[in-house]
């Protein structure tokens, strides 16, 4: 329970950070606005076409009598739209981070700088960072699709599909949403995707405490755009604590060298 509260604390701390640094809040809103326009158009299209998709996928029900035909296809239409919304929540962050890579990279570095200590750098070019971010996002999307299809199928199970499955869906969404957000700071710390996932698995409750409230907030229109800069800042603060900066290596003692040099000087005399 302490980790759950701690994860939520990082989320709040990130929002406080961007509101204390208003210039970075405005700077971080731009990529989210672009993504919002793209996703809003896609969801509107899905909303208009979901019922047609449900009818096309269930030709065997054409002969059913009312009200069973309407109830069945209405339920299926709602599930299709919920699946689309689920995927939108998951992929919104990945697409926004990809669009806004230079923006969020600068924001994350500024968070590190303002908190003191070493500011890590990946040492990679912008195009290399974009390639890695896109590649990792596709790998995560593949995992999310597998979970999404499984949860979609389980949604047909009576009672469980309407109670347990939605809760699991929010947990899965929160987990991978946190991975996408922390990847900005962890990639600068030269941690690959496998290392990032291993790190987050070791602190599942902390990750869920950060990601699940954010997923719930993202369901409210426009909220995702305004929370994204603070979410990146909070994820950076979390990454700082999960992967502390390495202390500089201490110089090796030189006593033996000194003694050898002293013996050599004595022999020369």
Coordinates of C-alpha atoms in Angstrom, one line a residue:
X1 CA 0.0 0.0 0.0
X2 CA 2.9 2.3 0.7
X3 CA 4.1 1.9 -2.9
X4 CA 0.6 2.6 -4.3
X5 CA 0.6 5.9 -2.4
X6 CA 4.1 6.6 -3.4
X7 CA 3.3 6.2 -7.1
X8 CA 0.4 8.6 -6.8
X9 CA 2.7 11.0 -4.9
X10 CA 5.1 11.0 -7.9
X11 CA 2.2 11.9 -10.2
X12 CA 1.2 14.8 -8.0
X13 CA 4.8 16.0 -7.6
X14 CA 5.2 16.1 -11.4
X15 CA 2.1 18.2 -11.8
X16 CA 3.3 20.6 -9.0
X17 CA 6.7 20.8 -10.8
X18 CA 5.2 22.0 -14.1
X19 CA 2.9 24.5 -12.5
X20 CA 5.8 26.0 -10.7
X21 CA 7.6 26.2 -14.0
X22 CA 4.8 27.6 -16.2
X23 CA 7.0 28.0 -19.3
X24 CA 7.6 24.3 -19.4
X25 CA 3.9 23.6 -19.0
X26 CA 3.1 25.5 -22.1
X27 CA 6.1 24.0 -23.9
X28 CA 4.9 20.4 -23.1
X29 CA 1.3 21.0 -24.2
X30 CA 2.1 21.3 -27.9
X31 CA 2.6 17.6 -28.8
X32 CA -0.5 16.6 -26.8
X33 CA -2.7 19.0 -28.8
X34 CA -1.5 17.6 -32.1
X35 CA -2.2 14.0 -30.8
X36 CA -5.6 15.0 -29.5
X37 CA -6.8 16.2 -32.9
X38 CA -5.6 12.9 -34.5
X39 CA -7.2 10.7 -31.8
X40 CA -10.4 12.7 -31.6
X41 CA -11.0 12.1 -35.4
X42 CA -10.3 8.4 -35.1
X43 CA -12.6 7.9 -32.1
X44 CA -15.4 9.9 -33.8
X45 CA -15.0 7.6 -36.8
X46 CA -15.1 4.5 -34.6
X47 CA -18.2 5.8 -32.9
X48 CA -20.1 6.1 -36.2
X49 CA -18.8 2.8 -37.5
X50 CA -18.9 0.5 -34.5
X51 CA -22.5 -0.5 -35.0
X52 CA -21.9 -1.3 -38.7
X53 CA -18.8 -3.3 -37.6
X54 CA -20.9 -5.3 -35.1
X55 CA -23.5 -6.0 -37.7
X56 CA -20.9 -7.2 -40.2
X57 CA -19.2 -9.5 -37.6
X58 CA -22.5 -11.1 -36.5
X59 CA -24.4 -12.1 -39.7
X60 CA -25.7 -15.2 -37.8
X61 CA -27.8 -12.9 -35.6
X62 CA -29.8 -11.3 -38.5
X63 CA -32.7 -13.6 -37.9
X64 CA -33.0 -13.0 -34.2
X65 CA -36.2 -11.5 -32.9
X66 CA -36.4 -8.2 -31.0
X67 CA -35.3 -7.2 -28.4
X68 CA -32.5 -9.8 -28.5
X69 CA -30.9 -8.6 -31.7
X70 CA -30.7 -5.0 -30.6
X71 CA -29.4 -5.9 -27.1
X72 CA -26.8 -8.3 -28.5
X73 CA -25.4 -5.9 -31.1
X74 CA -25.7 -2.9 -28.8
X75 CA -23.6 -4.8 -26.2
X76 CA -21.1 -5.8 -28.9
X77 CA -21.0 -2.2 -30.3
X78 CA -20.2 -0.9 -26.8
X79 CA -17.4 -3.5 -26.4
X80 CA -15.9 -2.5 -29.7
X81 CA -15.9 1.2 -28.7
X82 CA -14.5 0.3 -25.3
X83 CA -11.7 -1.7 -26.9
X84 CA -10.9 1.3 -29.2
X85 CA -10.9 3.6 -26.2
X86 CA -8.6 1.2 -24.3
X87 CA -6.2 1.2 -27.2
X88 CA -6.4 5.0 -27.6
X89 CA -5.5 5.5 -23.9
X90 CA -2.5 3.2 -24.3
X91 CA -1.2 4.4 -27.6
X92 CA -2.0 8.1 -27.0
X93 CA 1.1 8.4 -24.8
X94 CA 3.3 6.5 -27.2
X95 CA 2.3 8.6 -30.1
X96 CA 2.5 11.9 -28.2
X97 CA 5.9 11.0 -26.8
X98 CA 7.1 10.2 -30.4
X99 CA 5.7 13.4 -31.8
X100 CA 7.0 15.4 -28.9
X101 CA 10.3 13.6 -28.3
X102 CA 12.5 16.8 -28.4
X103 CA 10.0 18.6 -26.2
X104 CA 9.7 16.0 -23.5
X105 CA 13.4 15.2 -23.6
X106 CA 14.2 18.8 -22.8
X107 CA 11.5 18.9 -20.1
X108 CA 12.9 15.7 -18.5
X109 CA 16.4 17.1 -18.5
X110 CA 15.2 20.3 -16.9
X111 CA 13.5 18.3 -14.1
X112 CA 16.8 16.5 -13.5
X113 CA 18.7 19.8 -13.5
X114 CA 16.3 21.5 -11.1
X115 CA 16.5 18.6 -8.7
X116 CA 20.3 18.8 -8.5
X117 CA 22.9 16.2 -9.1
X118 CA 24.1 14.8 -12.4
X119 CA 22.0 15.2 -15.5
X120 CA 22.2 12.0 -17.5
X121 CA 22.6 12.0 -21.2
X122 CA 22.0 9.2 -23.7
X123 CA 24.8 10.4 -26.0
X124 CA 22.6 9.5 -29.0
X125 CA 21.6 11.7 -31.9
X126 CA 18.0 12.9 -32.1
X127 CA 17.2 10.6 -35.0
X128 CA 18.7 7.6 -33.1
X129 CA 16.5 8.5 -30.1
X130 CA 13.4 8.7 -32.3
X131 CA 14.2 5.3 -33.9
X132 CA 14.6 3.7 -30.5
X133 CA 11.5 5.3 -29.1
X134 CA 9.4 4.2 -32.2
X135 CA 10.8 0.6 -32.1
X136 CA 10.2 0.2 -28.3
X137 CA 6.7 1.7 -28.7
X138 CA 5.8 -0.9 -31.3
X139 CA 7.1 -3.7 -29.1
X140 CA 4.9 -2.4 -26.2
X141 CA 2.0 -1.9 -28.5
X142 CA 2.2 -5.6 -29.5
X143 CA 2.0 -6.6 -25.9
X144 CA -0.9 -4.3 -25.3
X145 CA -2.8 -5.7 -28.3
X146 CA -2.4 -9.2 -26.9
X147 CA -3.7 -8.1 -23.5
X148 CA -6.5 -6.1 -25.2
X149 CA -7.7 -9.1 -27.3
X150 CA -7.6 -11.3 -24.2
X151 CA -9.6 -8.9 -22.1
X152 CA -12.0 -8.2 -24.9
X153 CA -12.7 -12.0 -25.1
X154 CA -13.1 -12.2 -21.3
X155 CA -15.6 -9.3 -21.5
X156 CA -18.2 -11.8 -22.7
X157 CA -18.0 -13.8 -19.5
X158 CA -21.1 -13.0 -17.4
X159 CA -20.4 -11.0 -14.2
X160 CA -16.6 -11.3 -14.5
X161 CA -16.6 -9.5 -17.8
X162 CA -18.4 -6.6 -16.3
X163 CA -16.5 -6.3 -13.0
X164 CA -13.1 -7.9 -12.9
X165 CA -12.1 -7.4 -16.6
X166 CA -12.5 -3.6 -16.6
X167 CA -10.4 -3.4 -13.4
X168 CA -7.7 -5.6 -15.0
X169 CA -7.9 -3.4 -18.1
X170 CA -7.2 -0.3 -16.1
X171 CA -4.2 -2.0 -14.4
X172 CA -2.8 -3.1 -17.7
X173 CA -3.3 0.4 -19.1
X174 CA -1.7 2.0 -16.1
X175 CA 1.3 -0.3 -16.2
X176 CA 2.2 0.3 -19.8
X177 CA 1.4 4.0 -19.6
X178 CA 3.9 4.3 -16.8
X179 CA 6.5 2.4 -18.9
X180 CA 6.0 4.8 -21.8
X181 CA 6.4 7.9 -19.6
X182 CA 9.4 6.7 -17.7
X183 CA 11.1 5.6 -20.9
X184 CA 12.0 9.3 -21.6
X185 CA 14.2 9.5 -18.4
X186 CA 15.3 5.8 -18.4
X187 CA 16.5 5.9 -22.0
X188 CA 18.7 8.9 -21.1
X189 CA 20.1 6.7 -18.4
X190 CA 21.1 4.2 -21.1
X191 CA 18.6 1.6 -20.0
X192 CA 17.1 -0.5 -22.8
X193 CA 13.5 -1.8 -23.0
X194 CA 14.2 -5.1 -21.3
X195 CA 15.9 -3.3 -18.4
X196 CA 13.0 -0.8 -18.1
X197 CA 10.4 -3.6 -17.9
X198 CA 12.5 -5.6 -15.4
X199 CA 12.8 -2.4 -13.2
X200 CA 9.1 -1.7 -13.3
X201 CA 8.2 -5.3 -12.6
X202 CA 10.2 -5.1 -9.4
X203 CA 8.0 -2.2 -8.2
X204 CA 4.6 -3.1 -9.6
X205 CA 2.5 -1.4 -6.9
X206 CA 4.5 1.8 -7.3
X207 CA 3.9 1.7 -11.1
X208 CA 0.2 1.1 -10.7
X209 CA -0.1 3.9 -8.1
X210 CA 1.3 6.2 -10.8
X211 CA -0.3 4.9 -13.9
X212 CA -3.9 3.8 -12.9
X213 CA -5.0 7.3 -11.7
X214 CA -3.5 8.8 -14.8
X215 CA -5.5 6.3 -17.0
X216 CA -8.7 7.2 -15.2
X217 CA -7.9 10.9 -15.6
X218 CA -7.1 10.4 -19.3
X219 CA -10.7 9.2 -19.9
X220 CA -11.9 12.7 -19.4
X221 CA -11.7 14.7 -22.7
X222 CA -8.8 17.2 -22.9
X223 CA -7.4 16.1 -19.5
X224 CA -4.7 13.9 -21.1
X225 CA -3.3 16.9 -23.0
X226 CA -3.0 19.1 -19.9
X227 CA -1.6 16.3 -17.6
X228 CA 1.0 15.1 -20.1
X229 CA 3.8 17.6 -19.2
X230 CA 3.3 16.9 -15.5
X231 CA 3.2 13.1 -16.1
X232 CA 6.6 13.3 -17.9
X233 CA 7.9 15.3 -15.0
X234 CA 6.6 12.9 -12.4
X235 CA 7.9 9.9 -14.3
X236 CA 11.3 11.6 -14.4
X237 CA 11.2 12.1 -10.6
X238 CA 10.3 8.4 -10.2
X239 CA 13.2 7.3 -12.5
X240 CA 15.6 9.4 -10.5
X241 CA 14.7 7.4 -7.4
X242 CA 14.6 4.0 -9.1
X243 CA 17.9 4.5 -10.9
X244 CA 20.1 6.7 -8.6
X245 CA 23.0 8.5 -10.3
X246 CA 26.2 6.6 -10.0
X247 CA 28.8 8.0 -7.8
X248 CA 32.1 8.9 -9.5
X249 CA 34.7 6.2 -9.1
X250 CA 37.3 6.9 -6.5
X251 CA 40.9 7.0 -7.7
X252 CA 42.9 3.9 -6.9
X253 CA 45.5 4.2 -4.1
X254 CA 49.0 4.8 -5.3
X255 CA 51.0 3.6 -2.3
X256 CA 52.6 0.7 -4.1
X257 CA 53.7 2.9 -7.0
X258 CA 55.1 5.4 -4.6
X259 CA 57.1 2.7 -2.8
X260 CA 58.4 1.3 -6.0
X261 CA 59.5 4.8 -7.1
X262 CA 61.2 5.3 -3.8
X263 CA 63.1 2.1 -4.1
X264 CA 64.2 3.0 -7.6
X265 CA 65.4 6.4 -6.4
X266 CA 67.4 4.7 -3.6
X267 CA 69.0 2.2 -6.0
X268 CA 70.0 5.1 -8.4
X269 CA 71.8 6.9 -5.5

